[in-house]
Amino acid sequence: MNPKILVFAGSIRTGAYSGKTADAAMKELALQGAEVTRISLTDYPLPIMDQDLEAEKGVPENAVKLARLFIDHDGILIATPEYNGSMPPLVKNTIDWISRVRKDRGIALRPLPGKVVAICSSSEGHFAGIRSANHLRAVLSHIQMEVIPQQVSVPHGGDAFDDHGDFREERLRNGMQRLCRALIERAVMLSGRYQH
């Protein structure tokens, strides 16, 4: 069975290293037999998390759409950049809003707890976004997602990719292969769709 994996980057900037990392992950997941959905958070704009706004207008429709996507996929891969030593507000705000989705058309939803997720990070510098990845891992674990231990962190993002969007370094290519294999295996194991 081919698990369904949802992939997105934590930056919507043109040419973002996290976007290139997400594309590299998408390629590798597909090579390993996953059915991959690559989305851009540009297509799901959300206001800053605000419980007064939620009380007045409810959870934004784009948060519900993202929650449906999370539920419809067996695993998630998030490629995050690093802003000031942590994850960008776009990533945190997206996760915060999805966590507020409790129902869809009257049906109870739990889009995050128990969902398997992999983290990649990237930065221009030597530290490769590792602090951002650690903060994201803590948040995802807190909301009871299952974060796999394998991680790919891409340093010197401006030089990390060749003209085809592939990693120049064998170490990163091998790391992405391992991460994708682990994500697929765990997603298949946890998904009810494959249980007989």
mmCIF file with all atom_site columns, C-alpha atoms in Angstrom:
data_model
loop_
_atom_site.group_PDB
_atom_site.id
_atom_site.type_symbol
_atom_site.label_atom_id
_atom_site.label_alt_id
_atom_site.label_comp_id
_atom_site.label_asym_id
_atom_site.label_entity_id
_atom_site.label_seq_id
_atom_site.pdbx_PDB_ins_code
_atom_site.Cartn_x
_atom_site.Cartn_y
_atom_site.Cartn_z
_atom_site.occupancy
_atom_site.B_iso_or_equiv
_atom_site.pdbx_formal_charge
_atom_site.auth_seq_id
_atom_site.auth_comp_id
_atom_site.auth_asym_id
_atom_site.auth_atom_id
_atom_site.pdbx_PDB_model_num
ATOM 1   C CA . MET A 1 1   ? 0.000   0.000  0.000   1.00 0.00 ? 1   MET A CA 1
ATOM 2   C CA . ASN A 1 2   ? 1.211   3.515  -0.781  1.00 0.00 ? 2   ASN A CA 1
ATOM 3   C CA . PRO A 1 3   ? 0.833   5.843  2.206   1.00 0.00 ? 3   PRO A CA 1
ATOM 4   C CA . LYS A 1 4   ? -0.359  9.391  1.607   1.00 0.00 ? 4   LYS A CA 1
ATOM 5   C CA . ILE A 1 5   ? 2.123   11.999 2.813   1.00 0.00 ? 5   ILE A CA 1
ATOM 6   C CA . LEU A 1 6   ? 1.412   15.735 3.070   1.00 0.00 ? 6   LEU A CA 1
ATOM 7   C CA . VAL A 1 7   ? 4.441   18.013 2.563   1.00 0.00 ? 7   VAL A CA 1
ATOM 8   C CA . PHE A 1 8   ? 4.737   21.757 3.164   1.00 0.00 ? 8   PHE A CA 1
ATOM 9   C CA . ALA A 1 9   ? 7.365   24.387 3.892   1.00 0.00 ? 9   ALA A CA 1
ATOM 10  C CA . GLY A 1 10  ? 7.297   26.932 6.680   1.00 0.00 ? 10  GLY A CA 1
ATOM 11  C CA . SER A 1 11  ? 8.229   29.800 4.388   1.00 0.00 ? 11  SER A CA 1
ATOM 12  C CA . ILE A 1 12  ? 6.304   31.163 1.422   1.00 0.00 ? 12  ILE A CA 1
ATOM 13  C CA . ARG A 1 13  ? 9.202   33.275 0.176   1.00 0.00 ? 13  ARG A CA 1
ATOM 14  C CA . THR A 1 14  ? 10.189  32.698 -3.465  1.00 0.00 ? 14  THR A CA 1
ATOM 15  C CA . GLY A 1 15  ? 13.327  30.553 -3.515  1.00 0.00 ? 15  GLY A CA 1
ATOM 16  C CA . ALA A 1 16  ? 13.105  29.746 0.206   1.00 0.00 ? 16  ALA A CA 1
ATOM 17  C CA . TYR A 1 17  ? 15.524  27.034 1.341   1.00 0.00 ? 17  TYR A CA 1
ATOM 18  C CA . SER A 1 18  ? 12.697  25.362 3.244   1.00 0.00 ? 18  SER A CA 1
ATOM 19  C CA . GLY A 1 19  ? 10.691  25.240 0.003   1.00 0.00 ? 19  GLY A CA 1
ATOM 20  C CA . LYS A 1 20  ? 13.620  23.609 -1.791  1.00 0.00 ? 20  LYS A CA 1
ATOM 21  C CA . THR A 1 21  ? 14.013  21.167 1.110   1.00 0.00 ? 21  THR A CA 1
ATOM 22  C CA . ALA A 1 22  ? 10.304  20.321 0.925   1.00 0.00 ? 22  ALA A CA 1
ATOM 23  C CA . ASP A 1 23  ? 10.655  19.729 -2.834  1.00 0.00 ? 23  ASP A CA 1
ATOM 24  C CA . ALA A 1 24  ? 13.638  17.410 -2.244  1.00 0.00 ? 24  ALA A CA 1
ATOM 25  C CA . ALA A 1 25  ? 11.578  15.509 0.339   1.00 0.00 ? 25  ALA A CA 1
ATOM 26  C CA . MET A 1 26  ? 8.630   15.273 -2.055  1.00 0.00 ? 26  MET A CA 1
ATOM 27  C CA . LYS A 1 27  ? 10.898  13.748 -4.734  1.00 0.00 ? 27  LYS A CA 1
ATOM 28  C CA . GLU A 1 28  ? 12.406  11.208 -2.363  1.00 0.00 ? 28  GLU A CA 1
ATOM 29  C CA . LEU A 1 29  ? 9.041   10.225 -0.856  1.00 0.00 ? 29  LEU A CA 1
ATOM 30  C CA . ALA A 1 30  ? 7.646   9.628  -4.354  1.00 0.00 ? 30  ALA A CA 1
ATOM 31  C CA . LEU A 1 31  ? 10.713  7.552  -5.286  1.00 0.00 ? 31  LEU A CA 1
ATOM 32  C CA . GLN A 1 32  ? 10.051  5.401  -2.229  1.00 0.00 ? 32  GLN A CA 1
ATOM 33  C CA . GLY A 1 33  ? 6.445   4.823  -3.294  1.00 0.00 ? 33  GLY A CA 1
ATOM 34  C CA . ALA A 1 34  ? 4.484   7.344  -1.252  1.00 0.00 ? 34  ALA A CA 1
ATOM 35  C CA . GLU A 1 35  ? 1.549   9.253  -2.668  1.00 0.00 ? 35  GLU A CA 1
ATOM 36  C CA . VAL A 1 36  ? 2.667   12.836 -2.009  1.00 0.00 ? 36  VAL A CA 1
ATOM 37  C CA . THR A 1 37  ? 0.604   16.011 -1.732  1.00 0.00 ? 37  THR A CA 1
ATOM 38  C CA . ARG A 1 38  ? 2.767   19.155 -1.759  1.00 0.00 ? 38  ARG A CA 1
ATOM 39  C CA . ILE A 1 39  ? 0.968   22.290 -0.636  1.00 0.00 ? 39  ILE A CA 1
ATOM 40  C CA . SER A 1 40  ? 1.980   25.916 -0.112  1.00 0.00 ? 40  SER A CA 1
ATOM 41  C CA . LEU A 1 41  ? 0.712   27.770 2.933   1.00 0.00 ? 41  LEU A CA 1
ATOM 42  C CA . THR A 1 42  ? 0.240   30.735 0.561   1.00 0.00 ? 42  THR A CA 1
ATOM 43  C CA . ASP A 1 43  ? -2.984  29.016 -0.487  1.00 0.00 ? 43  ASP A CA 1
ATOM 44  C CA . TYR A 1 44  ? -4.270  28.830 3.110   1.00 0.00 ? 44  TYR A CA 1
ATOM 45  C CA . PRO A 1 45  ? -3.887  32.348 4.551   1.00 0.00 ? 45  PRO A CA 1
ATOM 46  C CA . LEU A 1 46  ? -4.876  32.623 8.203   1.00 0.00 ? 46  LEU A CA 1
ATOM 47  C CA . PRO A 1 47  ? -5.201  35.557 10.603  1.00 0.00 ? 47  PRO A CA 1
ATOM 48  C CA . ILE A 1 48  ? -2.975  35.626 13.674  1.00 0.00 ? 48  ILE A CA 1
ATOM 49  C CA . MET A 1 49  ? -4.400  33.206 16.260  1.00 0.00 ? 49  MET A CA 1
ATOM 50  C CA . ASP A 1 50  ? -6.911  35.157 18.319  1.00 0.00 ? 50  ASP A CA 1
ATOM 51  C CA . GLN A 1 51  ? -9.452  33.525 20.617  1.00 0.00 ? 51  GLN A CA 1
ATOM 52  C CA . ASP A 1 52  ? -11.718 36.597 20.518  1.00 0.00 ? 52  ASP A CA 1
ATOM 53  C CA . LEU A 1 53  ? -11.821 36.244 16.728  1.00 0.00 ? 53  LEU A CA 1
ATOM 54  C CA . GLU A 1 54  ? -12.509 32.536 17.107  1.00 0.00 ? 54  GLU A CA 1
ATOM 55  C CA . ALA A 1 55  ? -15.345 33.206 19.574  1.00 0.00 ? 55  ALA A CA 1
ATOM 56  C CA . GLU A 1 56  ? -16.851 35.791 17.234  1.00 0.00 ? 56  GLU A CA 1
ATOM 57  C CA . LYS A 1 57  ? -16.429 34.091 13.847  1.00 0.00 ? 57  LYS A CA 1
ATOM 58  C CA . GLY A 1 58  ? -15.374 30.519 14.563  1.00 0.00 ? 58  GLY A CA 1
ATOM 59  C CA . VAL A 1 59  ? -12.274 28.742 13.308  1.00 0.00 ? 59  VAL A CA 1
ATOM 60  C CA . PRO A 1 60  ? -11.268 30.095 9.871   1.00 0.00 ? 60  PRO A CA 1
ATOM 61  C CA . GLU A 1 61  ? -12.284 27.939 6.908   1.00 0.00 ? 61  GLU A CA 1
ATOM 62  C CA . ASN A 1 62  ? -8.643  27.591 5.801   1.00 0.00 ? 62  ASN A CA 1
ATOM 63  C CA . ALA A 1 63  ? -7.763  26.017 9.163   1.00 0.00 ? 63  ALA A CA 1
ATOM 64  C CA . VAL A 1 64  ? -10.585 23.519 8.647   1.00 0.00 ? 64  VAL A CA 1
ATOM 65  C CA . LYS A 1 65  ? -9.327  22.799 5.109   1.00 0.00 ? 65  LYS A CA 1
ATOM 66  C CA . LEU A 1 66  ? -5.843  22.137 6.477   1.00 0.00 ? 66  LEU A CA 1
ATOM 67  C CA . ALA A 1 67  ? -7.267  19.939 9.234   1.00 0.00 ? 67  ALA A CA 1
ATOM 68  C CA . ARG A 1 68  ? -9.062  17.875 6.573   1.00 0.00 ? 68  ARG A CA 1
ATOM 69  C CA . LEU A 1 69  ? -5.765  17.507 4.688   1.00 0.00 ? 69  LEU A CA 1
ATOM 70  C CA . PHE A 1 70  ? -4.006  16.344 7.853   1.00 0.00 ? 70  PHE A CA 1
ATOM 71  C CA . ILE A 1 71  ? -6.740  13.782 8.474   1.00 0.00 ? 71  ILE A CA 1
ATOM 72  C CA . ASP A 1 72  ? -6.728  12.577 4.859   1.00 0.00 ? 72  ASP A CA 1
ATOM 73  C CA . HIS A 1 73  ? -2.993  11.827 4.928   1.00 0.00 ? 73  HIS A CA 1
ATOM 74  C CA . ASP A 1 74  ? -1.114  9.102  6.773   1.00 0.00 ? 74  ASP A CA 1
ATOM 75  C CA . GLY A 1 75  ? 1.906   11.262 7.535   1.00 0.00 ? 75  GLY A CA 1
ATOM 76  C CA . ILE A 1 76  ? 3.103   14.864 7.431   1.00 0.00 ? 76  ILE A CA 1
ATOM 77  C CA . LEU A 1 77  ? 6.479   16.370 6.548   1.00 0.00 ? 77  LEU A CA 1
ATOM 78  C CA . ILE A 1 78  ? 7.220   19.961 7.581   1.00 0.00 ? 78  ILE A CA 1
ATOM 79  C CA . ALA A 1 79  ? 10.302  21.781 6.275   1.00 0.00 ? 79  ALA A CA 1
ATOM 80  C CA . THR A 1 80  ? 10.916  24.784 8.504   1.00 0.00 ? 80  THR A CA 1
ATOM 81  C CA . PRO A 1 81  ? 13.290  27.704 8.183   1.00 0.00 ? 81  PRO A CA 1
ATOM 82  C CA . GLU A 1 82  ? 14.735  29.406 11.256  1.00 0.00 ? 82  GLU A CA 1
ATOM 83  C CA . TYR A 1 83  ? 13.823  32.953 12.304  1.00 0.00 ? 83  TYR A CA 1
ATOM 84  C CA . ASN A 1 84  ? 15.793  34.401 15.213  1.00 0.00 ? 84  ASN A CA 1
ATOM 85  C CA . GLY A 1 85  ? 16.669  30.975 16.556  1.00 0.00 ? 85  GLY A CA 1
ATOM 86  C CA . SER A 1 86  ? 13.153  29.524 16.372  1.00 0.00 ? 86  SER A CA 1
ATOM 87  C CA . MET A 1 87  ? 10.384  28.481 14.011  1.00 0.00 ? 87  MET A CA 1
ATOM 88  C CA . PRO A 1 88  ? 8.726   31.198 11.916  1.00 0.00 ? 88  PRO A CA 1
ATOM 89  C CA . PRO A 1 89  ? 5.361   32.624 13.004  1.00 0.00 ? 89  PRO A CA 1
ATOM 90  C CA . LEU A 1 90  ? 3.746   31.152 9.866   1.00 0.00 ? 90  LEU A CA 1
ATOM 91  C CA . VAL A 1 91  ? 4.442   27.601 11.062  1.00 0.00 ? 91  VAL A CA 1
ATOM 92  C CA . LYS A 1 92  ? 3.353   28.219 14.658  1.00 0.00 ? 92  LYS A CA 1
ATOM 93  C CA . ASN A 1 93  ? 0.210   30.098 13.643  1.00 0.00 ? 93  ASN A CA 1
ATOM 94  C CA . THR A 1 94  ? -0.780  27.352 11.190  1.00 0.00 ? 94  THR A CA 1
ATOM 95  C CA . ILE A 1 95  ? -0.331  24.616 13.807  1.00 0.00 ? 95  ILE A CA 1
ATOM 96  C CA . ASP A 1 96  ? -2.132  26.690 16.459  1.00 0.00 ? 96  ASP A CA 1
ATOM 97  C CA . TRP A 1 97  ? -5.182  27.195 14.231  1.00 0.00 ? 97  TRP A CA 1
ATOM 98  C CA . ILE A 1 98  ? -5.333  23.537 13.133  1.00 0.00 ? 98  ILE A CA 1
ATOM 99  C CA . SER A 1 99  ? -5.242  22.549 16.805  1.00 0.00 ? 99  SER A CA 1
ATOM 100 C CA . ARG A 1 100 ? -8.434  24.589 17.318  1.00 0.00 ? 100 ARG A CA 1
ATOM 101 C CA . VAL A 1 101 ? -10.408 22.528 14.787  1.00 0.00 ? 101 VAL A CA 1
ATOM 102 C CA . ARG A 1 102 ? -12.741 20.301 16.773  1.00 0.00 ? 102 ARG A CA 1
ATOM 103 C CA . LYS A 1 103 ? -15.440 19.526 14.240  1.00 0.00 ? 103 LYS A CA 1
ATOM 104 C CA . ASP A 1 104 ? -16.245 19.726 10.552  1.00 0.00 ? 104 ASP A CA 1
ATOM 105 C CA . ARG A 1 105 ? -19.876 19.811 9.371   1.00 0.00 ? 105 ARG A CA 1
ATOM 106 C CA . GLY A 1 106 ? -20.937 18.560 12.779  1.00 0.00 ? 106 GLY A CA 1
ATOM 107 C CA . ILE A 1 107 ? -18.492 15.639 12.810  1.00 0.00 ? 107 ILE A CA 1
ATOM 108 C CA . ALA A 1 108 ? -15.847 15.580 15.574  1.00 0.00 ? 108 ALA A CA 1
ATOM 109 C CA . LEU A 1 109 ? -12.280 15.922 14.282  1.00 0.00 ? 109 LEU A CA 1
ATOM 110 C CA . ARG A 1 110 ? -8.895  15.306 15.878  1.00 0.00 ? 110 ARG A CA 1
ATOM 111 C CA . PRO A 1 111 ? -6.482  16.255 13.100  1.00 0.00 ? 111 PRO A CA 1
ATOM 112 C CA . LEU A 1 112 ? -3.226  16.300 15.096  1.00 0.00 ? 112 LEU A CA 1
ATOM 113 C CA . PRO A 1 113 ? -3.025  13.777 17.992  1.00 0.00 ? 113 PRO A CA 1
ATOM 114 C CA . GLY A 1 114 ? -1.438  10.499 16.910  1.00 0.00 ? 114 GLY A CA 1
ATOM 115 C CA . LYS A 1 115 ? -0.491  11.752 13.429  1.00 0.00 ? 115 LYS A CA 1
ATOM 116 C CA . VAL A 1 116 ? 3.062   10.855 12.418  1.00 0.00 ? 116 VAL A CA 1
ATOM 117 C CA . VAL A 1 117 ? 5.219   13.801 11.355  1.00 0.00 ? 117 VAL A CA 1
ATOM 118 C CA . ALA A 1 118 ? 8.783   14.376 10.142  1.00 0.00 ? 118 ALA A CA 1
ATOM 119 C CA . ILE A 1 119 ? 10.756  17.608 10.473  1.00 0.00 ? 119 ILE A CA 1
ATOM 120 C CA . CYS A 1 120 ? 13.340  19.096 8.137   1.00 0.00 ? 120 CYS A CA 1
ATOM 121 C CA . SER A 1 121 ? 15.053  22.412 8.738   1.00 0.00 ? 121 SER A CA 1
ATOM 122 C CA . SER A 1 122 ? 17.297  24.755 6.802   1.00 0.00 ? 122 SER A CA 1
ATOM 123 C CA . SER A 1 123 ? 19.165  28.012 7.173   1.00 0.00 ? 123 SER A CA 1
ATOM 124 C CA . GLU A 1 124 ? 21.784  30.150 5.494   1.00 0.00 ? 124 GLU A CA 1
ATOM 125 C CA . GLY A 1 125 ? 24.206  29.525 8.350   1.00 0.00 ? 125 GLY A CA 1
ATOM 126 C CA . HIS A 1 126 ? 26.138  26.592 9.719   1.00 0.00 ? 126 HIS A CA 1
ATOM 127 C CA . PHE A 1 127 ? 23.540  25.570 12.332  1.00 0.00 ? 127 PHE A CA 1
ATOM 128 C CA . ALA A 1 128 ? 21.076  24.476 9.638   1.00 0.00 ? 128 ALA A CA 1
ATOM 129 C CA . GLY A 1 129 ? 17.924  25.553 11.477  1.00 0.00 ? 129 GLY A CA 1
ATOM 130 C CA . ILE A 1 130 ? 18.428  22.976 14.226  1.00 0.00 ? 130 ILE A CA 1
ATOM 131 C CA . ARG A 1 131 ? 17.091  25.321 16.951  1.00 0.00 ? 131 ARG A CA 1
ATOM 132 C CA . SER A 1 132 ? 13.934  25.896 14.898  1.00 0.00 ? 132 SER A CA 1
ATOM 133 C CA . ALA A 1 133 ? 13.505  22.152 14.415  1.00 0.00 ? 133 ALA A CA 1
ATOM 134 C CA . ASN A 1 134 ? 13.939  21.528 18.145  1.00 0.00 ? 134 ASN A CA 1
ATOM 135 C CA . HIS A 1 135 ? 11.284  24.115 19.035  1.00 0.00 ? 135 HIS A CA 1
ATOM 136 C CA . LEU A 1 136 ? 8.910   22.707 16.410  1.00 0.00 ? 136 LEU A CA 1
ATOM 137 C CA . ARG A 1 137 ? 9.515   19.174 17.689  1.00 0.00 ? 137 ARG A CA 1
ATOM 138 C CA . ALA A 1 138 ? 8.608   20.294 21.223  1.00 0.00 ? 138 ALA A CA 1
ATOM 139 C CA . VAL A 1 139 ? 5.361   21.940 20.026  1.00 0.00 ? 139 VAL A CA 1
ATOM 140 C CA . LEU A 1 140 ? 4.303   18.960 17.878  1.00 0.00 ? 140 LEU A CA 1
ATOM 141 C CA . SER A 1 141 ? 5.066   16.514 20.707  1.00 0.00 ? 141 SER A CA 1
ATOM 142 C CA . HIS A 1 142 ? 3.055   18.663 23.127  1.00 0.00 ? 142 HIS A CA 1
ATOM 143 C CA . ILE A 1 143 ? -0.031  18.399 20.897  1.00 0.00 ? 143 ILE A CA 1
ATOM 144 C CA . GLN A 1 144 ? 0.486   14.615 20.810  1.00 0.00 ? 144 GLN A CA 1
ATOM 145 C CA . MET A 1 145 ? 1.706   14.227 17.251  1.00 0.00 ? 145 MET A CA 1
ATOM 146 C CA . GLU A 1 146 ? 4.213   11.412 16.808  1.00 0.00 ? 146 GLU A CA 1
ATOM 147 C CA . VAL A 1 147 ? 7.451   13.056 15.662  1.00 0.00 ? 147 VAL A CA 1
ATOM 148 C CA . ILE A 1 148 ? 9.879   10.549 14.170  1.00 0.00 ? 148 ILE A CA 1
ATOM 149 C CA . PRO A 1 149 ? 13.464  10.868 15.474  1.00 0.00 ? 149 PRO A CA 1
ATOM 150 C CA . GLN A 1 150 ? 15.068  11.105 12.019  1.00 0.00 ? 150 GLN A CA 1
ATOM 151 C CA . GLN A 1 151 ? 15.649  14.693 10.916  1.00 0.00 ? 151 GLN A CA 1
ATOM 152 C CA . VAL A 1 152 ? 17.319  16.457 7.990   1.00 0.00 ? 152 VAL A CA 1
ATOM 153 C CA . SER A 1 153 ? 18.875  19.856 8.716   1.00 0.00 ? 153 SER A CA 1
ATOM 154 C CA . VAL A 1 154 ? 20.315  21.732 5.741   1.00 0.00 ? 154 VAL A CA 1
ATOM 155 C CA . PRO A 1 155 ? 23.143  24.225 6.400   1.00 0.00 ? 155 PRO A CA 1
ATOM 156 C CA . HIS A 1 156 ? 24.288  26.957 3.984   1.00 0.00 ? 156 HIS A CA 1
ATOM 157 C CA . GLY A 1 157 ? 20.992  26.774 2.098   1.00 0.00 ? 157 GLY A CA 1
ATOM 158 C CA . GLY A 1 158 ? 22.181  29.027 -0.703  1.00 0.00 ? 158 GLY A CA 1
ATOM 159 C CA . ASP A 1 159 ? 24.785  26.448 -1.763  1.00 0.00 ? 159 ASP A CA 1
ATOM 160 C CA . ALA A 1 160 ? 23.034  23.232 -0.691  1.00 0.00 ? 160 ALA A CA 1
ATOM 161 C CA . PHE A 1 161 ? 21.099  22.516 -3.909  1.00 0.00 ? 161 PHE A CA 1
ATOM 162 C CA . ASP A 1 162 ? 22.194  21.866 -7.484  1.00 0.00 ? 162 ASP A CA 1
ATOM 163 C CA . ASP A 1 163 ? 20.408  23.128 -10.612 1.00 0.00 ? 163 ASP A CA 1
ATOM 164 C CA . HIS A 1 164 ? 17.951  20.213 -10.427 1.00 0.00 ? 164 HIS A CA 1
ATOM 165 C CA . GLY A 1 165 ? 16.980  21.003 -6.837  1.00 0.00 ? 165 GLY A CA 1
ATOM 166 C CA . ASP A 1 166 ? 18.866  17.987 -5.476  1.00 0.00 ? 166 ASP A CA 1
ATOM 167 C CA . PHE A 1 167 ? 21.237  18.122 -2.515  1.00 0.00 ? 167 PHE A CA 1
ATOM 168 C CA . ARG A 1 168 ? 24.868  18.571 -3.496  1.00 0.00 ? 168 ARG A CA 1
ATOM 169 C CA . GLU A 1 169 ? 26.088  16.683 -0.405  1.00 0.00 ? 169 GLU A CA 1
ATOM 170 C CA . GLU A 1 170 ? 25.773  12.919 -0.269  1.00 0.00 ? 170 GLU A CA 1
ATOM 171 C CA . ARG A 1 171 ? 25.310  13.193 3.502   1.00 0.00 ? 171 ARG A CA 1
ATOM 172 C CA . LEU A 1 172 ? 22.083  15.166 2.996   1.00 0.00 ? 172 LEU A CA 1
ATOM 173 C CA . ARG A 1 173 ? 20.851  12.860 0.231   1.00 0.00 ? 173 ARG A CA 1
ATOM 174 C CA . ASN A 1 174 ? 21.394  9.826  2.460   1.00 0.00 ? 174 ASN A CA 1
ATOM 175 C CA . GLY A 1 175 ? 19.770  11.575 5.404   1.00 0.00 ? 175 GLY A CA 1
ATOM 176 C CA . MET A 1 176 ? 16.678  12.381 3.348   1.00 0.00 ? 176 MET A CA 1
ATOM 177 C CA . GLN A 1 177 ? 16.445  8.777  2.167   1.00 0.00 ? 177 GLN A CA 1
ATOM 178 C CA . ARG A 1 178 ? 16.540  7.559  5.775   1.00 0.00 ? 178 ARG A CA 1
ATOM 179 C CA . LEU A 1 179 ? 14.009  10.148 6.953   1.00 0.00 ? 179 LEU A CA 1
ATOM 180 C CA . CYS A 1 180 ? 11.548  9.347  4.154   1.00 0.00 ? 180 CYS A CA 1
ATOM 181 C CA . ARG A 1 181 ? 11.894  5.601  4.699   1.00 0.00 ? 181 ARG A CA 1
ATOM 182 C CA . ALA A 1 182 ? 11.212  6.001  8.425   1.00 0.00 ? 182 ALA A CA 1
ATOM 183 C CA . LEU A 1 183 ? 8.235   8.314  7.826   1.00 0.00 ? 183 LEU A CA 1
ATOM 184 C CA . ILE A 1 184 ? 6.671   5.946  5.289   1.00 0.00 ? 184 ILE A CA 1
ATOM 185 C CA . GLU A 1 185 ? 7.173   2.878  7.495   1.00 0.00 ? 185 GLU A CA 1
ATOM 186 C CA . ARG A 1 186 ? 5.695   4.572  10.558  1.00 0.00 ? 186 ARG A CA 1
ATOM 187 C CA . ALA A 1 187 ? 2.820   6.084  8.575   1.00 0.00 ? 187 ALA A CA 1
ATOM 188 C CA . VAL A 1 188 ? 1.882   2.661  7.212   1.00 0.00 ? 188 VAL A CA 1
ATOM 189 C CA . MET A 1 189 ? 2.118   1.133  10.681  1.00 0.00 ? 189 MET A CA 1
ATOM 190 C CA . LEU A 1 190 ? -0.115  3.777  12.299  1.00 0.00 ? 190 LEU A CA 1
ATOM 191 C CA . SER A 1 191 ? -2.650  4.127  9.512   1.00 0.00 ? 191 SER A CA 1
ATOM 192 C CA . GLY A 1 192 ? -5.947  2.366  9.961   1.00 0.00 ? 192 GLY A CA 1
ATOM 193 C CA . ARG A 1 193 ? -6.296  2.184  6.169   1.00 0.00 ? 193 ARG A CA 1
ATOM 194 C CA . TYR A 1 194 ? -3.878  -0.741 5.979   1.00 0.00 ? 194 TYR A CA 1
ATOM 195 C CA . GLN A 1 195 ? -5.175  -2.818 8.860   1.00 0.00 ? 195 GLN A CA 1
ATOM 196 C CA . HIS A 1 196 ? -7.092  -5.939 7.931   1.00 0.00 ? 196 HIS A CA 1
#
